[in-house]
mmCIF file of C-alpha atoms and ligand atoms in Angstrom:
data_model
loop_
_atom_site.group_PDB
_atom_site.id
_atom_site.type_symbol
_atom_site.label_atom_id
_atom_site.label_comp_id
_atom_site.label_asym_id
_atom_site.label_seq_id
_atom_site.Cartn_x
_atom_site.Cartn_y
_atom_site.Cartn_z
ATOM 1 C CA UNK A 1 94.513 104.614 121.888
ATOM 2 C CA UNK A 2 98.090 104.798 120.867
ATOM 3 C CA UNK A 3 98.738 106.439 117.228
ATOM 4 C CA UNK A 4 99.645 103.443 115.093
ATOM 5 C CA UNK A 5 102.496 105.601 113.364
ATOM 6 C CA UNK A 6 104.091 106.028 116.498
ATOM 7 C CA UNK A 7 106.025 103.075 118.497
ATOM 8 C CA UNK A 8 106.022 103.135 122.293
ATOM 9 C CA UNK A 9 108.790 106.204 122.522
ATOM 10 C CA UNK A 10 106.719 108.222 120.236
ATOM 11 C CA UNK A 11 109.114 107.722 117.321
ATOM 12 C CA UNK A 12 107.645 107.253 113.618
ATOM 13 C CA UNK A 13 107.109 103.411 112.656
ATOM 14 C CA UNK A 14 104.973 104.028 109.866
ATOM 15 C CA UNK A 15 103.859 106.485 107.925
ATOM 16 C CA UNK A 16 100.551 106.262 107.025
ATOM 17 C CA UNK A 17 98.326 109.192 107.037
ATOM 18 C CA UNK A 18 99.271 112.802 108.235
ATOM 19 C CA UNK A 19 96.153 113.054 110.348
ATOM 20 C CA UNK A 20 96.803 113.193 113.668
ATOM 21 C CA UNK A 21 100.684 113.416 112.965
ATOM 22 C CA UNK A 22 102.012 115.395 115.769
ATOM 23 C CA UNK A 23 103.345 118.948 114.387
ATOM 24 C CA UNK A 24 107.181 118.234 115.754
ATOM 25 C CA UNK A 25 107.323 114.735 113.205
ATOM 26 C CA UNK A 26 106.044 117.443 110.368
ATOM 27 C CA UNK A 27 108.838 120.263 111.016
ATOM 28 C CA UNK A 28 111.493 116.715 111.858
ATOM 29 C CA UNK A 29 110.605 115.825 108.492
ATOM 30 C CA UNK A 30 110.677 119.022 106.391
ATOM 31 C CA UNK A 31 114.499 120.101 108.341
ATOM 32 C CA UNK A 32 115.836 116.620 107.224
ATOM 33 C CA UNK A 33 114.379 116.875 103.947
ATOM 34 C CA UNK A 34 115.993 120.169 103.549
ATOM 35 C CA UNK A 35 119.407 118.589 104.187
ATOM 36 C CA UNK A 36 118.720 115.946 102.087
ATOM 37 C CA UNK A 37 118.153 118.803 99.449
ATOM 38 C CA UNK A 38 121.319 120.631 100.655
ATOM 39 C CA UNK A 39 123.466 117.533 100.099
ATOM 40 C CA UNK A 40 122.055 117.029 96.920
ATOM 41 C CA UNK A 41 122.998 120.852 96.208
ATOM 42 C CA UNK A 42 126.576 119.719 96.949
ATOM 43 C CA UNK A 43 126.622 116.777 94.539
ATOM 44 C CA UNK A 44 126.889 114.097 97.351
ATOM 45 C CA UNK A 45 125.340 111.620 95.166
ATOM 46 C CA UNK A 46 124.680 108.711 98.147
ATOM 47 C CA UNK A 47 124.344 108.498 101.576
ATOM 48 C CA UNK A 48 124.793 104.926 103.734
ATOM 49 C CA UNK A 49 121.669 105.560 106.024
ATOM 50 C CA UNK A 50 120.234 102.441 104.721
ATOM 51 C CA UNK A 51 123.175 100.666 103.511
ATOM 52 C CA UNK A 52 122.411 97.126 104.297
ATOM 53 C CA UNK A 53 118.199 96.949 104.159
ATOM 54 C CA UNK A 54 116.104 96.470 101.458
ATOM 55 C CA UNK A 55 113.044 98.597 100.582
ATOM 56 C CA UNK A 56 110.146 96.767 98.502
ATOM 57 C CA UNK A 57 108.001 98.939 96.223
ATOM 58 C CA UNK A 58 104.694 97.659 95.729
ATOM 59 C CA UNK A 59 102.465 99.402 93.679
ATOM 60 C CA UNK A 60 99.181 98.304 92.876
ATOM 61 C CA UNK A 61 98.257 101.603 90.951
ATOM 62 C CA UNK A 62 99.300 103.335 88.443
ATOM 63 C CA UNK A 63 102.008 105.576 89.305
ATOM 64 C CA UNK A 64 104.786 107.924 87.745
ATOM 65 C CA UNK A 65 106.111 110.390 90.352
ATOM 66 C CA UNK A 66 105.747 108.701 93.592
ATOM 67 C CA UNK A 67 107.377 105.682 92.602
ATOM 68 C CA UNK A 68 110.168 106.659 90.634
ATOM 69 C CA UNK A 69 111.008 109.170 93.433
ATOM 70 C CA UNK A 70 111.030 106.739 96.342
ATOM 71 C CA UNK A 71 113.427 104.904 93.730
ATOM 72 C CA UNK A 72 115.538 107.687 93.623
ATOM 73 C CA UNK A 73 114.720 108.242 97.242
ATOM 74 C CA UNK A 74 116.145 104.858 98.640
ATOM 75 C CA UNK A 75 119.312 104.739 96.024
ATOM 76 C CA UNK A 76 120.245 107.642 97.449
ATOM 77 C CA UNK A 77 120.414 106.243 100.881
ATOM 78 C CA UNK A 78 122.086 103.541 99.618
ATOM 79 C CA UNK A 79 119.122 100.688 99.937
ATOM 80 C CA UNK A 80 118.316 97.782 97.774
ATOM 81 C CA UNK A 81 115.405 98.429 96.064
ATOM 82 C CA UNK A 82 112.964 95.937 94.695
ATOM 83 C CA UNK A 83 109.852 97.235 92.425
ATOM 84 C CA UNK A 84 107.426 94.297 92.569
ATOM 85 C CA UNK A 85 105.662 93.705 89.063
ATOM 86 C CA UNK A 86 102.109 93.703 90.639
ATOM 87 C CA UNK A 87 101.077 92.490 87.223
ATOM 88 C CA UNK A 88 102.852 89.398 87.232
ATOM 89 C CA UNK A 89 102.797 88.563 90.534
ATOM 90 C CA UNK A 90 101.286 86.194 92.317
ATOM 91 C CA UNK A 91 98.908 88.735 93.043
ATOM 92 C CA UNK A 92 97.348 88.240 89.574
ATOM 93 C CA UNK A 93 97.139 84.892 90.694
ATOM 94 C CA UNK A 94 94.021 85.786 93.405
ATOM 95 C CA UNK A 95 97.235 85.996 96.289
ATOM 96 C CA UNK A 96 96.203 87.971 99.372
ATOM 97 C CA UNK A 97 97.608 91.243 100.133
ATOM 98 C CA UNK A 98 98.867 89.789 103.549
ATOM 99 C CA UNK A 99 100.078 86.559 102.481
ATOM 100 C CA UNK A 100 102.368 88.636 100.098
ATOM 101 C CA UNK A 101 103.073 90.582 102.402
ATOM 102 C CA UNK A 102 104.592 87.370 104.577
ATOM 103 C CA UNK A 103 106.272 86.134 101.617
ATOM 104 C CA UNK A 104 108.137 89.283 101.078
ATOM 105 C CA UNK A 105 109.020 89.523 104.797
ATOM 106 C CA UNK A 106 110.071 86.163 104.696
ATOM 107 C CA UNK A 107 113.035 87.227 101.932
ATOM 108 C CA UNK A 108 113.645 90.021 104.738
ATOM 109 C CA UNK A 109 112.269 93.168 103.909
ATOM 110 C CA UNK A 110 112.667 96.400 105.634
ATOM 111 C CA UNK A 111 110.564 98.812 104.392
ATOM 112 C CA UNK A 112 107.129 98.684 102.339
ATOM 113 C CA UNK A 113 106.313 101.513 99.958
ATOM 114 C CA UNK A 114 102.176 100.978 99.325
ATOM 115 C CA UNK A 115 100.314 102.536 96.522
ATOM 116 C CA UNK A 116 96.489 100.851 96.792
ATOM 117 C CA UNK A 117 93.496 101.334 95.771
ATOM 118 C CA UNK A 118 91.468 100.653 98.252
ATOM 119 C CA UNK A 119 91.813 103.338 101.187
ATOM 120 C CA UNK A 120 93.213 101.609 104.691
ATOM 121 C CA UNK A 121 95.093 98.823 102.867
ATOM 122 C CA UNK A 122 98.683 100.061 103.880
ATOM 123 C CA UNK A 123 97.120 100.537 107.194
ATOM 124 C CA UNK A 124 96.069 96.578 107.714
ATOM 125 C CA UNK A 125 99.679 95.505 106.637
ATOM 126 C CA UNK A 126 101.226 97.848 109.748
ATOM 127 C CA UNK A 127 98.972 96.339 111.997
ATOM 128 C CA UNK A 128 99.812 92.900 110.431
ATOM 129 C CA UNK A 129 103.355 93.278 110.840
ATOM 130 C CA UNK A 130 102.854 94.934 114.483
ATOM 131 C CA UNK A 131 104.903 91.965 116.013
ATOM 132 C CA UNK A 132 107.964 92.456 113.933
ATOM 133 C CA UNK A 133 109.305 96.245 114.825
ATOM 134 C CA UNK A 134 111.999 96.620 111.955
ATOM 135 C CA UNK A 135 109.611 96.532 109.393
ATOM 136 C CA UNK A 136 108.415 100.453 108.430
ATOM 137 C CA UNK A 137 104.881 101.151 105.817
ATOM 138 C CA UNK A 138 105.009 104.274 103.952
ATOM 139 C CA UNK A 139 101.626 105.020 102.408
ATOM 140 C CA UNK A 140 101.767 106.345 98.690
ATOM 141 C CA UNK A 141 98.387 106.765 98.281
ATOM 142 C CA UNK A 142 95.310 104.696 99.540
ATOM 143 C CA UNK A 143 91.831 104.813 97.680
ATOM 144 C CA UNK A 144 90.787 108.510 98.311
ATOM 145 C CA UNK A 145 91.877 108.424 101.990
ATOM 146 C CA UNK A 146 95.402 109.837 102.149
ATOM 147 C CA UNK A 147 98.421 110.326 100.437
ATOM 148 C CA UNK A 148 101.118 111.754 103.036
ATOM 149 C CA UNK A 149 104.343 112.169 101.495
ATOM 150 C CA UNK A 150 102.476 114.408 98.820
ATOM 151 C CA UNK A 151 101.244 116.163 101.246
ATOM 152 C CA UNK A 152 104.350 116.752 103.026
ATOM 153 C CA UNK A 153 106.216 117.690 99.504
ATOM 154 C CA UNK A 154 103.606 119.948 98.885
ATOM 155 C CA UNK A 155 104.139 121.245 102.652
ATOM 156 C CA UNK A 156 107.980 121.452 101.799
ATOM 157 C CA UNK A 157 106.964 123.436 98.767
ATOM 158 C CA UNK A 158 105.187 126.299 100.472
ATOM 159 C CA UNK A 159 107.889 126.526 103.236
ATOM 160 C CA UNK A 160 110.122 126.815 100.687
ATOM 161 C CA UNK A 161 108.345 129.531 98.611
ATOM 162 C CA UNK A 162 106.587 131.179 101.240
ATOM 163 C CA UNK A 163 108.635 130.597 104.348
ATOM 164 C CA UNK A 164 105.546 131.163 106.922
ATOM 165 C CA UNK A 165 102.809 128.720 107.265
ATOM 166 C CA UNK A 166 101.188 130.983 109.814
ATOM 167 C CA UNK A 167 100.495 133.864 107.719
ATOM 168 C CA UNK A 168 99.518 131.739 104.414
ATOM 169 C CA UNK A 169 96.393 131.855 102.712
ATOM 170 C CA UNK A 170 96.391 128.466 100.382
ATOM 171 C CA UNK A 171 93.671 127.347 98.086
ATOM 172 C CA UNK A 172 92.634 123.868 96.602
ATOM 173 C CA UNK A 173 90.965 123.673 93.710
ATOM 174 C CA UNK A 174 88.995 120.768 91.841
ATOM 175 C CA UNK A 175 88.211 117.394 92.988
ATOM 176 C CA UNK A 176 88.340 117.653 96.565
ATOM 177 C CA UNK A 177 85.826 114.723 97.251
ATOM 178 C CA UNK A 178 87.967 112.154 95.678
ATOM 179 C CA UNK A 179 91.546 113.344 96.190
ATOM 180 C CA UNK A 180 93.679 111.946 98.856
ATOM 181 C CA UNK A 181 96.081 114.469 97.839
ATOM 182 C CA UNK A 182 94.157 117.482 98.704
ATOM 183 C CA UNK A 183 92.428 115.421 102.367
ATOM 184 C CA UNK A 184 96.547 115.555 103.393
ATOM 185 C CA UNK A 185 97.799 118.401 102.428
ATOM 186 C CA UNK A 186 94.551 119.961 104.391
ATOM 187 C CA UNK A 187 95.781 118.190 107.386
ATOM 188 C CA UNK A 188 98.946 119.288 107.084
ATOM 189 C CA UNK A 189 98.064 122.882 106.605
ATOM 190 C CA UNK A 190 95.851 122.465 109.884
ATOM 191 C CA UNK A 191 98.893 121.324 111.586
ATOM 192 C CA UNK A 192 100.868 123.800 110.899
ATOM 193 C CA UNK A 193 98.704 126.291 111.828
ATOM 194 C CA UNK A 194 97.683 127.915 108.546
ATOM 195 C CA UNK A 195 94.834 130.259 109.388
ATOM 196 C CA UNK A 196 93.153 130.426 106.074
ATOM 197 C CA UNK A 197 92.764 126.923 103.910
ATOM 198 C CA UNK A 198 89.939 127.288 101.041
ATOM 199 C CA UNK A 199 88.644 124.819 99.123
ATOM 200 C CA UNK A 200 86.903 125.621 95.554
ATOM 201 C CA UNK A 201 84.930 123.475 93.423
ATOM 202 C CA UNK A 202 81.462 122.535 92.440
ATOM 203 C CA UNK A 203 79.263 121.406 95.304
ATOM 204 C CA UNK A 204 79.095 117.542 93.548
ATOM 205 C CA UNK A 205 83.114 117.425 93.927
ATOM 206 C CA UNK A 206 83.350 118.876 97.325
ATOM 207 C CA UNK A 207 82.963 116.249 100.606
ATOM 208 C CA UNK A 208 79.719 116.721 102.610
ATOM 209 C CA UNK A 209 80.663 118.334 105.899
ATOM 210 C CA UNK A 210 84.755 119.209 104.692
ATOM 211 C CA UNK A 211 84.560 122.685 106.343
ATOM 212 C CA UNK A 212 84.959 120.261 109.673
ATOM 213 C CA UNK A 213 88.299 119.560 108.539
ATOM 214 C CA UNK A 214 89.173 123.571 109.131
ATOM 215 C CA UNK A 215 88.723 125.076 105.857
ATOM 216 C CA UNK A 216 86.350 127.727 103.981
ATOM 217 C CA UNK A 217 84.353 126.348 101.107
ATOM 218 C CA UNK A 218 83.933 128.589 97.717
ATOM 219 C CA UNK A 219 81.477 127.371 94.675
ATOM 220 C CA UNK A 220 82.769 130.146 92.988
ATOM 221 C CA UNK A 221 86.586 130.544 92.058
ATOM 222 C CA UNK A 222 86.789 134.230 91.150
ATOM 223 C CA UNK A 223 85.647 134.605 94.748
ATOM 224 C CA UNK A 224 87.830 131.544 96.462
ATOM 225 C CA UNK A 225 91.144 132.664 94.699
ATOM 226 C CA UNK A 226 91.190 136.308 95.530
ATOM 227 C CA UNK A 227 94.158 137.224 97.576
ATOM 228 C CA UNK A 228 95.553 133.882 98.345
ATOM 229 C CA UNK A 229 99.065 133.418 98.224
ATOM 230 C CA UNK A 230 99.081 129.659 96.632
ATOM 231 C CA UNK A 231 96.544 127.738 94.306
ATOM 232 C CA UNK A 232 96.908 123.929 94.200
ATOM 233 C CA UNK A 233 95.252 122.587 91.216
ATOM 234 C CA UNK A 234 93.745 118.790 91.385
ATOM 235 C CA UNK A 235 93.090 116.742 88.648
ATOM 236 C CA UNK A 236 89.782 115.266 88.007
ATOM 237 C CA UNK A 237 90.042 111.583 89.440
ATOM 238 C CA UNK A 238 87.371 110.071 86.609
ATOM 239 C CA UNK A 239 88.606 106.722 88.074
ATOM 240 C CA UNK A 240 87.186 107.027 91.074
ATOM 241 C CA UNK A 241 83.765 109.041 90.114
ATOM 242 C CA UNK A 242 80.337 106.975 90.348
ATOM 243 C CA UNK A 243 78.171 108.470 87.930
ATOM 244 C CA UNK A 244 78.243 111.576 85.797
ATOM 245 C CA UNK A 245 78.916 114.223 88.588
ATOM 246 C CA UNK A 246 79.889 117.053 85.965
ATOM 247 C CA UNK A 247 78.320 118.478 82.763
ATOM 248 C CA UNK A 248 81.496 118.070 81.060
ATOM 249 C CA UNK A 249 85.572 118.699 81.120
ATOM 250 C CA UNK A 250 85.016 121.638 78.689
ATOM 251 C CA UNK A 251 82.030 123.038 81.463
ATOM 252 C CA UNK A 252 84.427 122.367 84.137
ATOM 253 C CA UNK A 253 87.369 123.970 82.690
ATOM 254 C CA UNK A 254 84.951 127.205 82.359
ATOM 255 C CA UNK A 255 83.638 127.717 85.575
ATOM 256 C CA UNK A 256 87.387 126.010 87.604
ATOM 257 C CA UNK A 257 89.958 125.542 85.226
ATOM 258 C CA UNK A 258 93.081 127.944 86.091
ATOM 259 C CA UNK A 259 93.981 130.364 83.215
ATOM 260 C CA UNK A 260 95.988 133.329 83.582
ATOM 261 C CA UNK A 261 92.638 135.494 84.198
ATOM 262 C CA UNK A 262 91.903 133.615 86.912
ATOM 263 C CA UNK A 263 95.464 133.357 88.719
ATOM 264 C CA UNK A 264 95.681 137.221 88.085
ATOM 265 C CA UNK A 265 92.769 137.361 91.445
ATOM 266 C CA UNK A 266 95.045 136.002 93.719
ATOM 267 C CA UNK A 267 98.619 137.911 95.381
ATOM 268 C CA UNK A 268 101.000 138.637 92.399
ATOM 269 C CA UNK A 269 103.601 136.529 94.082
ATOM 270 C CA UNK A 270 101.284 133.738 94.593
ATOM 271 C CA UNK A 271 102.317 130.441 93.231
ATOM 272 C CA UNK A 272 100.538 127.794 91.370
ATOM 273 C CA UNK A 273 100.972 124.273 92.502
ATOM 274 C CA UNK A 274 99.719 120.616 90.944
ATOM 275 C CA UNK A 275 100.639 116.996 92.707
ATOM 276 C CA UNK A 276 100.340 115.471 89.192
ATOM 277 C CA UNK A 277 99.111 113.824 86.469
ATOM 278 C CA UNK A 278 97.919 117.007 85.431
ATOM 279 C CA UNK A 279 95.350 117.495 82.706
ATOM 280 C CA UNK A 280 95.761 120.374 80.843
ATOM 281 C CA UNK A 281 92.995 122.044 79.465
ATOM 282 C CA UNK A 282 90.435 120.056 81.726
ATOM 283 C CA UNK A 283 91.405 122.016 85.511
ATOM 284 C CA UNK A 284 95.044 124.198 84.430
ATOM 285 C CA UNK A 285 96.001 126.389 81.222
ATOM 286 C CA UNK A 286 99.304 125.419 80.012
ATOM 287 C CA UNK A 287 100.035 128.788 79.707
ATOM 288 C CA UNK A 288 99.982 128.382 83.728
ATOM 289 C CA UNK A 289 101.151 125.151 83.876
ATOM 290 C CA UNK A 290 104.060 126.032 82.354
ATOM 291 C CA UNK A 291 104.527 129.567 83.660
ATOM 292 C CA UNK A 292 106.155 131.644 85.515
ATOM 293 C CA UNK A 293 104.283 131.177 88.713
ATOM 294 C CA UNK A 294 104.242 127.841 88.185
ATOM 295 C CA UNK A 295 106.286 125.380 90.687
ATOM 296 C CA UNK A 296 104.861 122.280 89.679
ATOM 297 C CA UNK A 297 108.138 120.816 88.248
ATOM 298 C CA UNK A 298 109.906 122.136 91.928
ATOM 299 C CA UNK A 299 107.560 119.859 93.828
ATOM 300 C CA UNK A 300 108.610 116.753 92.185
ATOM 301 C CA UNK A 301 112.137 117.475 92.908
ATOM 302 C CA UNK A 302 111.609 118.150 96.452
ATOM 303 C CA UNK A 303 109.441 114.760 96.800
ATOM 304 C CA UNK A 304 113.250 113.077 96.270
ATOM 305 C CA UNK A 305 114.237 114.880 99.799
ATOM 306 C CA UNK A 306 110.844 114.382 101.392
ATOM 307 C CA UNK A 307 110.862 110.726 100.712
ATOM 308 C CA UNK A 308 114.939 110.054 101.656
ATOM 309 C CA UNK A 309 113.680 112.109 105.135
ATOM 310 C CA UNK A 310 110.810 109.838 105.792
ATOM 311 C CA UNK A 311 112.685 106.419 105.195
ATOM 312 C CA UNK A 312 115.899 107.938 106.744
ATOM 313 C CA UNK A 313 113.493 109.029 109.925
ATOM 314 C CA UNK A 314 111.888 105.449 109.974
ATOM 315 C CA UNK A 315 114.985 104.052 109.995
ATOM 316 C CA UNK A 316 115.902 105.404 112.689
ATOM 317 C CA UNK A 317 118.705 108.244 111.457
HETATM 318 N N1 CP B 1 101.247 112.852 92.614
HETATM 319 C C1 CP B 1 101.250 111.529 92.385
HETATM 320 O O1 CP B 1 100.932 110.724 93.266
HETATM 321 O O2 CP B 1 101.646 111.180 91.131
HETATM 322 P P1 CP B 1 101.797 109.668 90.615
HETATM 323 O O3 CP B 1 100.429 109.089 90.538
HETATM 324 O O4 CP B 1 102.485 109.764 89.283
HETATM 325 O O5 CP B 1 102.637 108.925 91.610
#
């Protein structure tokens, strides 16, 4: 079965998961995003790559980061951008997904930028709009399935730091069983052939069977941090959690919260990473968050070149 991110000539259509994403589209996508970033550097404020089409933001959660950078992301390229007001849409009105989907295409769209909640939607709009080839769906998080462009900002943010995915030990901490964030960045890591990929966290927030996915699995953070050369914090998703599945944030912050006695077990060059909305004092210190190891604030920066790579690469450039 073809890959439904890839047309016929093995291009990117969509981007919808990093599973499965062939290692060459990865390094494609980190190079341009580091020219994007090199441009930037040089205070070229716009670019005409997508002079002309018109990107529509819909966002059916709650975001800060992703959408404001694919904003940024598509101004820069020189799009039109439309944010859709899921709240007072006809959405709110019982709409379907697809039919607004139609009506959007129907004031021709180019590109779709889909936060959802429920994992697979921006999946069954791709396959809905098979038939017309210049439209492009960029996943920004579905459910608790995948979030790629995090996971390829967070992939931009180790090359940058650490150059060498091959020799990288990387840890991810927290709320692996209902973070998209963490299932992409895993695949990623895979991809690139990272040999060691840990994840930590009690065994109620950890997937059943995620040492499939190519990773080692530590209850215990003391032992899952030492010697690794990056720690990415997750936040715990209480949206998504069925059920009381920890004591408390206070317990949780005890036994896997990152404080500076904790990040002292890992390399003393290692950085500390977070895809955000972090919550301090429940899984990171400030004193980390805000520290010197700390690249948090980098990897929102970077997500501006990531993103301007993956709609410049879908459209073609
Ligand atoms: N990392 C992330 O997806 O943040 P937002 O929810 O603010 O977009």
């Amino acid at each position: 079965m073809r890959n439904p991110q890839l047309n016929a000539h093995g291009e990117l259509q969509h981007l919808l998961t990093i599973e499965g994403l062939p290692r060459e589209v990865i390094v494609h996508i980190l190079d341009t995003a580091g020219s994007f970033v090199g441009i930037t550097e040089r205070d070229v404020k716009k670019v005409p790559i997508l002079r002309g089409k018109s990107v529509f933001n819909l966002f059916f959660e709650n975001s800060t980061r992703t959408r404001t950078t694919f904003e940024i992301a598509a101004k820069r390229l020189s799009a039109d951008v439309i944010n859709l007001n899921i709240n007072t849409s006809s959405a709110a009105k019982g709409e379907s997904l697809l039919d607004t989907i139609d009506n959007l295409s129907a004031m021709h769209a180019d590109m779709f930028v889909v936060r959802h909640a429920s994992s697979g939607a921006p999946h069954l709009i791709a396959r809905h709009v098979e038939a017309h080839p210049h439209l492009h769906v960029v996943n920004a998080g579905d459910g608790r399935h995948a979030h790629p462009t995090q996971g390829l900002l967070d992939l931009y943010t180790l090359r940058h730091y650490k150059q060498d995915f091959t020799r990288l030990s990387v840890a991810v901490v927290g709320d692996v069983l209902h973070s998209r964030v963490a299932r992409s960045l895993i695949h990623g890591l895979t991809t690139m052939g990272t040999p060691d990929v840990r994840v930590i966290g009690p065994k109620t927030l950890l997937p059943e069977g995620v040492e499939k996915l190519g990773v080692r699995v530590f209850n215990d953070m003391n032992e899952g941090l030492r010697g690794c050369d990056a720690i990415v914090m997750l936040r715990l998703q209480n949206e998504r959690m069925k059920g009381p599945l920890l004591p408390s944030a206070q317990e949780f912050f005890k036994s896997y919260g990152l404080t500076a006695e904790k990040l002292a077990l890992a390399k003393p060059d290692a950085i500390v990473m977070h895809p955000g909305p972090m919550n301090r004092g429940v899984e990171i210190d400030s004193a980390v968050a805000d520290g010197p190891r700390s690249v948090i604030l980098p990897q929102v920066t970077f997500g501006i070149a990531v993103r301007m790579a993956v709609m410049a690469i879908l459209a073609g450039q």
